[in-house]
Amino acid sequence: MKRLFALSITCFFLFGAIAQEKKPITHEDMWLMKRVGSPAVSPDGIWVIFGVTEPSYDEKEQINDIWITATDGSTKARKLTSAKAGESSYTWSPDGKQIAFVAKRDGDEEAQIYLMNFKEGGEAQRFTTLSTGASEPRWSPDGKQILFNSKVFPKCYTDSINKKRIEEEKKIKYKARVYTGFPIRDFDHWLDEKQTHAFVQSVEPESKAKNIFSDVAISRLEGFQYSDATWSTAGNEIIFVASTDVNTGAYQDPIFQLYKVSVAGGDASQLTNDKNDYGKPTLTNDGKFLICYSTPTNNYKIYGQNKLVRFDWPDMKNRIVLNKDLDRPINNFLIRNSTVYMSVEDQGRDKIFSVSVNGSDSKLISTGKLGCLTNLSASTTKNIVFASNYENACAPIEIHSLLEDGSSRALTSFNESKLAQLDLQPIETVWFTSSRGKKIRSLIVKPAGFDPAKKYPLFVVMHGGPAGSWKENWGYRWNYHLLAKPGYVLILTDYTGSTGYGEKFSQDIQYDPFKGPAQEINEAAADAIKRFPFIDGSRQAAGGASYGGHLANWMQATTTHYKCLISHAGLVNSVSQWGTSDGIYGREVMNGGTPWTQTKIWKEQNPYNFASKFKTPMLVTIGELDYRVPINNSIENWHILQRQKVPSKLIVFPEENHWILKAENSRFFYKELNAWLAQYL
């Protein structure tokens, strides 16, 4: 007994030593995690392919390949490709014998589609050779043709004409951008005149790609923009989504409607004509119904939640909403047999639901209690095999299979050994009722080595959007654990305007862009301080990016109880943001009119108008290529802070857009953020 007791004590201390060896996460730990892409299940349900990126601080050393594993977990994942260039948009042929993917390999001036013979093996062969490149391959139902996209010059429907235009562009000696319509920029680049068109090409050798918009009249309109397409069940028609009024985006929401066109040629027929945006048209297996997204537009609402609607096919009659009982946004869906399977956002998580194509109540399928299931894929067999991405706040994305009981099983574990070395404290979800009577959800994140007997400063982190949410997922730009690492407790609050709580909750931010959400964030922090004795309420900081940066600037204008603030890509002047952003109409809807009408909201909820109250030390960061919240707003903020003699620092990333994406820039950002918090907390 003494020997057994001694052995037990030894094991206890050995286990304790191993547990104590876990370390706080570093930027290197986070950044070098392997990034797993979306799954694509083979038609027979035996295999699943997916992309894996192996990051590096040197972009030239980064690896991106397609991997494969068995859906029953009987094999270890292995590489299917190992070319120098990465692959994307991988998809199985209907018979499961070939895989199409997009890559830019040696000799390619633009990315092209490649075909890999999965059954017989061998090197992938270049399928397309368009001078304008190719993307997003989609196999015809019989596997004899591939539908894909290419970005071409307007009214140039053959590759020879596009080649000529490309050569002519190279000869132009002046450098100028000329516009006669809206918009002129998108996110991080200036728009040019090129349009995305849909092409079809036979898989037979020496076949040529055909632009299916060659005879489509709307493709010649100035406001034309195509966004998505699918095959008809018979494979003789293409159903596509397009707008003809994108150039009116300065004063209304462009509307995307459904059309169809024969693969053989001819003009398109318009299938819908109403005040809804449509997306991802998909036909049921028997070809009786067309199912797609539908989102109300131009109803003067700041947010529209997508619905899943069904039409009879091909007459497009009897439109019904399939998920009318499910007041949540849909991430993606697929149809198998007579059932629609959906990944749905719900209160900070992504869950799997189903609904019958004949119309019935939605049914929750997934039973997991943590994390997010997204990018659902499935076999075409009678006994359906499902795979999806799975992640949670303590683990990045892996591939999981979805089992009959609703649970999921890991098929990959690329980061398991690295995660086992890290002290990643479980996150906690808390709810409180705000002074406005709303139930508000927050996440609480604790630092590595957390000791409930100690006191920790509170870092209030505000999400962007506002149509977004703090989810139980893994992030790289504002990683929960890396932010908490220096010894902070984080609170991340889903304020009014967030998604996953019903359409009305998301819409209620209209006419109250900053005051109400900021009040809820401050109240959530106060509730957490009362609830958790380990939070030191005398040491608080707040920060965020995009809309979270807007809110940081609003905190600057309206409260002094934060020791310091951090604003990345934040609006400080609503008027100049309207005047310079790539999108403007939504800002008009949010504030109840154009800036020159000077509605109550423009006057009372613009941080710039309260510049005299700016007193809190602030770190301001911005990407110079950010055209969503252009750099002028950060410069205006900087000028105010300097004029008001507020301790402040401005960091500009010349090569970054709205997000800080480059490895070394990300490492520097976290370093500066941590130094700023340390200085004041």
XYZ file of C-alpha atoms in Angstrom:
681
model
C 0.000 0.000 0.000
C 2.866 2.385 0.841
C 4.450 1.684 -2.554
C 1.124 2.236 -4.335
C 0.580 5.476 -2.415
C 4.077 6.677 -3.295
C 3.465 5.831 -6.965
C 0.193 7.779 -6.863
C 1.920 10.801 -5.381
C 4.670 10.560 -8.038
C 2.081 10.381 -10.826
C 0.192 13.310 -9.325
C 3.250 15.533 -9.302
C 4.352 14.307 -12.739
C 0.928 15.179 -14.153
C 1.114 18.554 -12.430
C 4.551 19.212 -13.925
C 3.297 18.303 -17.403
C 0.257 20.523 -16.978
C 2.455 23.397 -15.807
C 4.593 23.053 -18.905
C 1.786 24.524 -20.973
C 2.777 27.992 -22.049
C 0.999 31.191 -23.067
C 0.389 31.533 -26.775
C 2.819 33.639 -28.816
C 2.315 35.316 -32.149
C 4.518 32.645 -33.696
C 2.333 29.895 -32.210
C -0.798 31.514 -33.578
C 0.497 32.546 -36.980
C 2.149 29.236 -37.862
C -0.966 27.184 -37.173
C -1.897 25.309 -40.342
C -4.938 26.887 -42.021
C -7.462 24.277 -43.195
C -9.838 25.167 -46.025
C -13.403 24.123 -46.785
C -14.173 20.427 -47.409
C -15.429 18.851 -50.643
C -16.853 15.354 -50.153
C -16.523 12.937 -53.081
C -19.813 11.936 -54.749
C -19.516 8.384 -53.358
C -18.904 9.702 -49.843
C -15.618 7.836 -49.373
C -13.202 10.787 -49.557
C -13.029 14.439 -48.632
C -10.560 16.918 -50.120
C -9.608 20.270 -48.637
C -6.949 22.949 -48.881
C -4.206 23.373 -46.299
C -2.024 26.452 -46.018
C 1.253 26.103 -44.148
C 2.051 29.721 -43.234
C 5.451 31.333 -43.012
C 6.734 34.757 -42.020
C 8.340 34.769 -45.451
C 5.478 34.741 -47.959
C 7.713 33.036 -50.536
C 8.040 30.059 -48.193
C 4.291 29.629 -47.653
C 2.819 26.332 -48.910
C -0.760 25.782 -50.094
C -1.848 22.338 -51.282
C -4.909 20.126 -51.665
C -5.119 17.289 -49.135
C -7.345 14.211 -48.893
C -8.587 11.861 -46.197
C -11.250 9.180 -45.816
C -14.598 10.346 -44.447
C -14.788 7.371 -42.056
C -11.519 8.383 -40.395
C -9.729 5.194 -41.521
C -6.781 6.983 -43.148
C -4.389 9.753 -42.254
C -4.663 12.924 -44.306
C -2.195 13.133 -47.174
C -1.258 15.614 -49.875
C -2.809 15.363 -53.311
C -0.797 18.232 -54.788
C 2.656 19.581 -54.128
C 3.157 22.223 -56.808
C 4.958 25.457 -56.044
C 1.806 27.487 -56.675
C -1.218 27.018 -54.423
C -4.580 25.614 -55.458
C -8.137 26.775 -54.750
C -11.780 26.186 -55.772
C -11.353 22.398 -55.847
C -14.422 20.383 -56.888
C -15.194 16.758 -57.798
C -16.615 15.631 -61.126
C -20.073 13.997 -60.738
C -18.602 10.499 -61.236
C -15.803 11.160 -58.746
C -13.080 10.356 -61.278
C -11.653 13.866 -61.669
C -10.968 16.930 -59.564
C -11.001 20.434 -61.012
C -9.142 23.236 -59.253
C -7.719 26.707 -59.891
C -3.985 27.428 -59.857
C -1.421 29.735 -61.395
C 1.433 27.468 -62.410
C 4.592 27.895 -64.465
C 3.745 29.467 -67.797
C 0.427 30.921 -66.636
C 0.070 34.693 -66.832
C -3.307 34.348 -65.127
C -4.753 31.603 -62.902
C -6.305 28.746 -64.892
C -8.431 25.668 -64.208
C -6.592 22.343 -63.969
C -7.989 18.811 -64.063
C -6.567 15.959 -62.008
C -7.437 12.333 -62.800
C -8.176 11.014 -59.319
C -8.804 7.399 -60.334
C -5.767 6.911 -62.566
C -3.366 9.411 -60.970
C -0.763 11.468 -62.795
C -0.045 15.166 -63.045
C -2.900 17.647 -63.251
C -3.449 19.023 -66.746
C -4.205 22.626 -67.644
C -7.848 22.809 -68.791
C -8.370 26.491 -69.629
C -6.019 28.831 -71.473
C -7.915 32.126 -71.482
C -5.792 35.267 -71.507
C -8.108 36.651 -68.806
C -7.783 33.581 -66.566
C -10.450 31.314 -65.076
C -12.007 30.716 -61.654
C -14.814 28.923 -59.791
C -15.251 25.718 -61.829
C -18.644 23.959 -61.649
C -19.197 20.615 -63.402
C -22.275 19.978 -65.542
C -24.577 17.217 -64.208
C -23.231 14.716 -66.764
C -19.605 15.735 -66.136
C -18.988 16.593 -69.790
C -18.668 20.391 -69.403
C -17.410 22.896 -66.877
C -18.957 26.261 -66.076
C -16.505 28.880 -64.827
C -15.877 32.615 -64.500
C -13.413 34.959 -66.165
C -12.934 38.699 -65.836
C -13.109 40.243 -69.313
C -13.338 43.640 -70.963
C -16.883 44.943 -71.569
C -18.450 43.746 -74.828
C -15.397 41.583 -75.562
C -16.844 38.101 -75.919
C -13.933 36.219 -77.503
C -10.470 35.601 -76.147
C -8.832 37.025 -79.255
C -10.531 40.399 -78.673
C -9.571 40.356 -74.993
C -5.949 39.561 -75.930
C -5.963 42.535 -78.272
C -7.321 44.799 -75.534
C -4.656 43.583 -73.120
C -1.909 44.415 -75.609
C -3.443 47.829 -76.311
C -3.536 48.578 -72.569
C 0.175 47.813 -72.283
C 0.981 50.413 -74.952
C -0.808 53.306 -73.223
C 1.810 55.775 -71.987
C -0.294 57.840 -69.598
C -1.550 56.630 -66.220
C -5.079 57.784 -65.382
C -8.344 56.390 -64.067
C -11.526 57.762 -65.643
C -15.032 57.244 -64.239
C -18.531 58.277 -65.230
C -20.428 56.176 -62.692
C -20.441 54.726 -59.197
C -18.664 52.950 -57.500
C -15.021 53.702 -58.208
C -13.329 51.600 -55.501
C -13.978 48.321 -53.718
C -12.419 47.431 -50.379
C -8.735 47.691 -51.319
C -8.540 48.392 -55.049
C -9.673 50.873 -57.664
C -12.230 49.400 -60.027
C -11.415 49.032 -63.693
C -13.787 48.459 -66.579
C -13.538 44.664 -66.571
C -16.593 42.514 -65.847
C -16.905 38.950 -64.617
C -18.565 36.737 -67.241
C -19.619 33.075 -67.220
C -18.018 30.580 -69.612
C -18.709 26.971 -70.557
C -16.127 24.547 -71.929
C -16.332 20.865 -72.870
C -13.893 18.515 -71.162
C -13.050 16.961 -74.541
C -9.439 17.652 -75.634
C -8.800 20.821 -77.665
C -12.192 22.294 -76.687
C -12.561 26.061 -76.530
C -14.283 28.128 -73.877
C -17.522 29.868 -74.820
C -18.713 33.103 -73.203
C -22.389 32.382 -72.499
C -23.126 36.122 -72.284
C -22.203 36.648 -75.954
C -25.855 37.130 -76.938
C -27.139 38.349 -73.561
C -28.348 41.924 -73.976
C -28.063 42.953 -70.319
C -24.313 42.196 -70.357
C -23.881 45.279 -72.557
C -25.469 47.620 -69.995
C -23.276 49.980 -67.987
C -24.762 48.754 -64.700
C -24.330 45.028 -65.429
C -22.725 42.811 -62.816
C -22.892 39.016 -62.690
C -22.376 37.223 -59.381
C -23.278 33.527 -59.413
C -24.497 30.686 -61.651
C -25.512 27.031 -61.693
C -26.441 24.318 -64.188
C -29.983 23.226 -64.935
C -30.695 19.575 -64.139
C -30.620 18.673 -67.832
C -27.377 20.585 -68.337
C -28.735 22.603 -71.258
C -29.265 25.907 -69.422
C -27.394 28.137 -66.996
C -29.301 29.884 -64.201
C -27.432 32.989 -63.097
C -27.655 35.995 -60.786
C -27.015 39.488 -62.110
C -27.745 43.160 -61.558
C -28.325 45.778 -64.223
C -28.105 48.806 -61.921
C -24.834 48.468 -59.998
C -23.958 51.976 -61.220
C -26.851 53.395 -59.130
C -25.272 52.357 -55.830
C -24.733 55.959 -54.740
C -28.464 56.429 -54.145
C -29.982 52.958 -53.802
C -29.121 49.305 -53.257
C -28.433 47.566 -56.582
C -30.812 44.628 -57.047
C -29.619 41.179 -58.130
C -32.215 39.096 -59.954
C -32.356 35.574 -61.407
C -31.943 34.862 -65.128
C -31.458 31.819 -67.335
C -29.699 31.368 -70.661
C -29.289 28.419 -72.997
C -25.838 26.861 -73.212
C -26.390 26.760 -76.982
C -26.643 30.571 -77.094
C -29.247 33.299 -77.308
C -30.500 36.033 -75.021
C -31.261 35.512 -71.343
C -34.727 35.275 -69.828
C -35.398 37.142 -66.595
C -36.854 34.826 -63.935
C -37.531 37.271 -61.083
C -38.439 40.938 -60.999
C -39.088 42.198 -57.486
C -37.462 44.064 -54.605
C -35.376 41.156 -53.349
C -31.746 40.252 -53.865
C -31.298 36.640 -54.932
C -28.265 34.417 -54.576
C -26.926 30.870 -54.936
C -29.629 29.385 -57.186
C -29.728 25.603 -56.718
C -32.045 23.005 -58.262
C -33.374 20.025 -56.354
C -32.193 16.595 -57.480
C -35.467 15.861 -59.290
C -35.455 19.265 -61.013
C -38.883 20.215 -59.634
C -37.813 23.180 -57.514
C -35.297 26.034 -57.570
C -34.072 27.059 -54.128
C -32.026 30.175 -53.441
C -31.296 32.988 -51.014
C -33.623 35.970 -50.956
C -32.917 39.200 -49.096
C -35.240 42.252 -49.047
C -33.591 45.364 -50.474
C -34.354 49.067 -50.924
C -36.786 48.951 -47.997
C -34.790 51.603 -46.119
C -33.533 49.071 -43.575
C -29.891 48.973 -42.521
C -29.789 45.174 -42.522
C -31.566 42.421 -44.425
C -31.394 38.830 -43.224
C -31.280 36.216 -45.964
C -34.177 33.791 -46.341
C -34.289 30.482 -48.164
C -37.001 30.576 -50.829
C -38.382 27.917 -53.165
C -39.856 28.322 -56.648
C -41.477 25.715 -58.848
C -39.153 24.928 -61.736
C -39.162 25.880 -64.539
C -42.245 28.122 -64.373
C -40.981 30.007 -61.244
C -44.423 30.005 -59.610
C -45.486 29.395 -55.992
C -42.673 31.268 -54.227
C -42.505 30.194 -50.578
C -40.065 30.854 -47.739
C -38.694 27.535 -46.461
C -37.100 28.738 -43.213
C -39.836 31.142 -42.078
C -39.620 29.731 -38.523
C -35.839 30.225 -38.333
C -35.015 33.878 -37.677
C -31.274 33.482 -38.194
C -28.748 34.154 -41.017
C -27.777 31.209 -43.239
C -24.053 30.756 -43.929
C -24.355 28.125 -46.654
C -26.750 25.385 -47.755
C -26.926 22.289 -49.933
C -29.747 20.064 -51.146
C -29.762 16.283 -50.907
C -32.815 14.239 -51.849
C -35.812 16.207 -50.516
C -33.979 18.035 -47.724
C -32.058 21.300 -47.474
C -29.129 21.254 -45.030
C -27.886 24.598 -43.720
C -25.080 26.066 -41.636
C -26.837 28.739 -39.581
C -25.491 31.473 -37.304
C -27.123 31.373 -33.865
C -26.026 33.421 -30.859
C -22.283 33.272 -31.457
C -22.216 29.771 -32.910
C -22.723 28.163 -36.334
C -25.013 25.129 -36.222
C -26.414 22.656 -38.747
C -30.156 22.749 -39.441
C -32.355 21.038 -42.006
C -35.681 21.807 -43.649
C -37.775 19.849 -46.131
C -38.010 21.190 -49.691
C -41.760 20.692 -49.322
C -41.876 23.183 -46.457
C -41.847 22.292 -42.767
C -40.375 23.526 -39.499
C -36.589 23.793 -39.439
C -34.818 21.097 -37.447
C -31.579 21.421 -35.498
C -29.268 18.561 -36.476
C -25.926 19.293 -34.806
C -25.774 18.569 -31.089
C -22.364 19.937 -30.096
C -22.288 22.424 -27.233
C -19.272 24.460 -28.356
C -17.792 25.959 -31.492
C -18.852 26.497 -35.086
C -19.704 24.161 -37.982
C -19.440 25.838 -41.378
C -18.892 25.091 -45.096
C -21.059 21.978 -45.091
C -20.389 19.468 -47.892
C -22.066 16.130 -48.655
C -21.971 13.077 -50.881
C -24.646 12.375 -53.504
C -25.275 8.835 -52.201
C -28.549 7.588 -50.704
C -26.921 7.356 -47.287
C -25.520 10.864 -47.179
C -22.009 11.462 -45.842
C -21.414 14.952 -44.455
C -18.234 16.883 -43.738
C -17.721 20.446 -42.553
C -15.220 22.801 -41.027
C -15.206 22.868 -37.245
C -13.487 25.351 -34.965
C -13.850 26.774 -31.498
C -12.268 29.589 -29.520
C -9.394 27.350 -28.438
C -8.706 25.547 -31.731
C -8.466 26.642 -35.380
C -10.397 25.033 -38.231
C -10.185 21.298 -38.884
C -12.266 18.910 -41.012
C -15.045 17.059 -39.179
C -17.607 14.492 -40.281
C -21.177 14.956 -39.084
C -22.553 11.764 -37.521
C -26.140 10.494 -37.426
C -26.644 11.536 -33.800
C -25.701 15.127 -34.641
C -22.242 14.981 -33.110
C -19.119 15.578 -35.143
C -15.887 13.618 -35.386
C -12.495 15.062 -36.249
C -11.024 13.781 -39.504
C -7.919 15.983 -39.305
C -5.721 17.208 -36.465
C -3.123 19.423 -38.100
C -2.637 21.637 -35.043
C -3.357 19.192 -32.225
C 0.221 18.751 -30.979
C 0.904 22.483 -30.989
C -2.357 23.275 -29.194
C -1.542 20.692 -26.523
C 1.447 22.823 -25.502
C -0.573 26.009 -25.044
C -2.431 27.316 -22.022
C -5.684 28.398 -23.665
C -8.270 29.080 -21.003
C -11.867 28.052 -21.850
C -14.043 31.000 -22.788
C -17.249 31.728 -20.910
C -20.561 33.037 -22.236
C -22.512 35.477 -20.073
C -25.834 37.267 -20.582
C -27.275 40.342 -18.913
C -30.336 42.529 -19.429
C -29.456 46.074 -20.478
C -31.094 49.250 -19.188
C -33.084 49.225 -22.433
C -34.479 45.796 -21.570
C -32.485 43.816 -24.129
C -30.764 40.528 -23.413
C -27.119 40.999 -24.362
C -24.527 38.245 -24.773
C -20.791 38.581 -24.107
C -17.762 36.316 -24.106
C -15.320 36.355 -21.193
C -11.723 35.356 -21.989
C -9.116 34.752 -19.275
C -5.328 34.916 -19.621
C -2.932 31.978 -19.488
C -2.080 30.976 -15.934
C -5.376 32.435 -14.722
C -5.719 32.607 -10.935
C -9.224 33.502 -9.669
C -7.686 34.913 -6.497
C -5.879 37.631 -8.469
C -7.152 40.891 -9.944
C -6.883 41.473 -13.703
C -7.384 44.595 -15.837
C -10.344 44.473 -18.227
C -9.903 44.872 -21.983
C -13.217 45.673 -23.680
C -12.950 44.494 -27.307
C -15.594 45.678 -29.786
C -16.399 43.839 -33.005
C -16.778 45.275 -36.498
C -19.752 45.189 -38.807
C -21.939 46.187 -37.104
C -23.547 43.129 -38.764
C -21.190 40.657 -37.135
C -20.711 38.739 -33.906
C -18.133 37.552 -31.420
C -18.294 33.833 -32.147
C -16.891 30.725 -30.520
C -14.268 30.537 -33.235
C -10.554 30.965 -33.819
C -9.253 34.261 -35.152
C -5.942 35.655 -36.370
C -6.530 39.408 -36.551
C -7.931 39.798 -32.993
C -7.098 36.454 -31.436
C -8.797 36.189 -28.064
C -5.963 34.371 -26.295
C -3.145 36.447 -27.744
C -4.940 39.621 -26.629
C -5.456 38.209 -23.109
C -1.911 36.795 -22.849
C -0.231 39.769 -21.058
C -2.629 39.311 -18.139
C -5.971 40.809 -19.156
C -9.512 39.559 -18.919
C -11.392 40.286 -22.135
C -15.059 41.022 -22.522
C -16.453 40.840 -26.054
C -20.042 42.023 -26.309
C -22.580 41.484 -29.080
C -24.309 44.857 -29.012
C -27.514 45.827 -30.841
C -26.808 45.480 -34.559
C -25.002 42.159 -34.152
C -26.147 39.124 -36.114
C -27.418 35.754 -34.907
C -30.138 37.117 -32.616
C -32.931 37.715 -35.100
C -33.404 40.222 -37.888
C -34.970 42.901 -35.662
C -32.018 42.894 -33.250
C -29.685 43.501 -36.202
C -31.893 46.255 -37.614
C -32.420 48.100 -34.317
C -29.072 49.883 -34.666
C -30.579 52.071 -37.399
C -30.775 55.744 -36.297
C -28.684 54.838 -33.223
C -25.299 53.890 -34.663
C -23.060 54.550 -31.654
C -24.830 55.758 -28.519
C -26.982 52.698 -27.856
C -24.351 50.073 -28.718
C -21.696 51.876 -26.644
C -24.069 52.053 -23.705
C -24.663 48.293 -23.927
C -20.920 47.625 -24.136
C -20.243 49.782 -21.065
C -23.107 48.172 -19.152
C -21.857 44.690 -20.074
C -18.420 45.618 -18.700
C -19.970 46.971 -15.499
C -22.028 43.785 -15.109
C -18.910 41.637 -15.558
C -17.014 43.658 -12.947
C -19.815 43.057 -10.430
C -20.103 39.394 -11.373
C -16.432 38.411 -11.381
C -14.261 39.417 -8.377
C -11.091 38.749 -10.382
C -11.744 41.806 -12.613
C -10.153 45.073 -11.499
C -12.755 47.667 -12.501
C -10.310 50.515 -11.883
C -8.189 49.411 -14.847
C -10.140 49.235 -18.078
C -9.223 49.763 -21.733
C -11.319 49.479 -24.879
C -10.540 48.915 -28.526
C -11.697 47.480 -31.810
C -11.425 47.518 -35.579
C -13.728 48.792 -38.324
C -17.090 49.379 -36.619
C -15.284 48.469 -33.402
C -12.881 51.314 -34.252
C -15.873 53.603 -34.809
C -17.098 52.677 -31.334
C -13.640 53.271 -29.826
C -13.802 56.795 -31.235
C -17.305 57.219 -29.826
C -15.983 56.132 -26.406
C -13.309 58.794 -26.829
C -16.028 61.370 -27.381
C -18.365 60.324 -24.566
C -16.555 58.758 -21.619
C -13.279 59.067 -19.709
C -13.405 55.925 -17.590
C -11.124 53.943 -19.932
C -7.407 54.282 -19.220
C -6.629 54.050 -22.945
C -8.264 53.287 -26.272
C -7.303 51.514 -29.514
C -8.934 52.390 -32.837
C -8.050 50.409 -35.952
C -9.714 51.545 -39.192
C -12.139 53.627 -37.195
C -14.500 56.364 -38.322
C -14.083 59.627 -36.422
C -16.094 61.804 -38.812
C -19.306 60.339 -40.225
C -19.487 62.998 -42.927
C -16.018 62.395 -44.386
C -16.581 58.644 -44.087
C -19.681 59.029 -46.270
C -17.680 61.156 -48.673
C -14.715 58.813 -49.167
C -15.776 55.225 -48.459
C -16.302 52.692 -51.247
C -19.960 52.352 -50.208
C -22.127 55.286 -49.178
C -25.849 54.544 -49.484
C -25.980 52.350 -46.369
C -24.542 55.239 -44.340
C -27.368 57.437 -45.575
C -29.900 54.799 -44.490
C -28.227 54.440 -41.077
C -28.376 58.174 -40.380
C -31.775 58.935 -41.896
C -30.662 61.057 -44.853
C -27.702 62.519 -46.696
C -25.042 64.367 -44.680
C -26.159 67.778 -45.949
C -29.673 67.245 -44.611
C -28.046 67.263 -41.166
C -30.530 64.936 -39.505
C -30.433 64.538 -35.749
C -28.225 61.444 -36.083
C -25.585 63.186 -38.234
C -25.354 65.915 -35.602
C -25.645 63.976 -32.356
C -23.802 60.725 -33.139
C -20.703 61.892 -34.973
C -17.542 61.658 -32.802
C -15.999 64.612 -34.671
C -18.623 66.954 -33.231
C -17.356 66.158 -29.727
C -13.648 66.628 -30.454
C -13.303 69.073 -27.572
C -13.962 66.171 -25.181
C -11.152 63.937 -26.505
C -8.918 63.220 -23.505
C -8.152 59.478 -23.353
C -4.759 58.229 -24.624
C -5.347 56.543 -27.972
C -3.494 54.243 -30.368
C -4.680 54.765 -33.966
C -3.790 52.207 -36.659
C -4.784 52.039 -40.316
C -3.958 50.301 -43.590
C -3.115 52.718 -46.386
C -4.993 50.539 -48.906
C -8.186 50.606 -46.852
C -10.972 51.999 -49.026
C -13.765 50.813 -46.724
C -12.740 53.208 -43.929
C -10.174 55.278 -45.830
C -7.047 56.639 -44.173
C -8.402 60.194 -44.090
C -10.537 59.302 -41.068
C -7.519 58.094 -39.120
C -5.615 61.231 -40.131
C -8.519 63.425 -38.979
C -8.548 61.527 -35.703
C -4.804 62.000 -35.357
C -5.086 65.730 -36.014
C -7.737 66.092 -33.312
C -5.710 64.100 -30.796
C -2.598 66.143 -31.501
C -4.475 69.454 -31.389
C -6.071 68.460 -28.078
C -2.676 67.353 -26.738
C -3.956 63.844 -26.057
C -1.212 61.215 -25.644
C -1.464 59.254 -28.866
C 0.316 57.177 -31.468
C -0.465 56.726 -35.165
C 0.660 53.618 -37.083
C 0.101 53.407 -40.852
C 0.607 50.117 -42.713
C 1.364 51.083 -46.347
C 0.712 47.594 -47.767
C -2.385 46.664 -45.758
C -6.079 47.117 -46.495
C -8.965 47.086 -44.013
C -7.279 44.132 -42.310
C -3.689 43.542 -41.254
C -2.908 40.349 -43.156
C 0.859 40.173 -43.647
C 2.750 38.102 -41.087
C 5.372 40.619 -39.967
C 2.851 43.463 -39.950
C 0.543 41.386 -37.780
C 3.366 40.604 -35.350
C 4.245 44.309 -35.152
C 0.581 45.261 -34.632
C 0.180 42.920 -31.659
C 3.505 44.120 -30.221
C 2.422 47.775 -30.406
C -1.068 47.019 -29.095
C 0.376 45.158 -26.106
C 2.869 47.949 -25.405
C 0.085 50.535 -25.483
C -2.082 48.578 -23.062
C 0.875 47.892 -20.779
C 1.688 51.597 -20.627
C -1.746 52.493 -19.244
C -2.991 49.342 -17.516
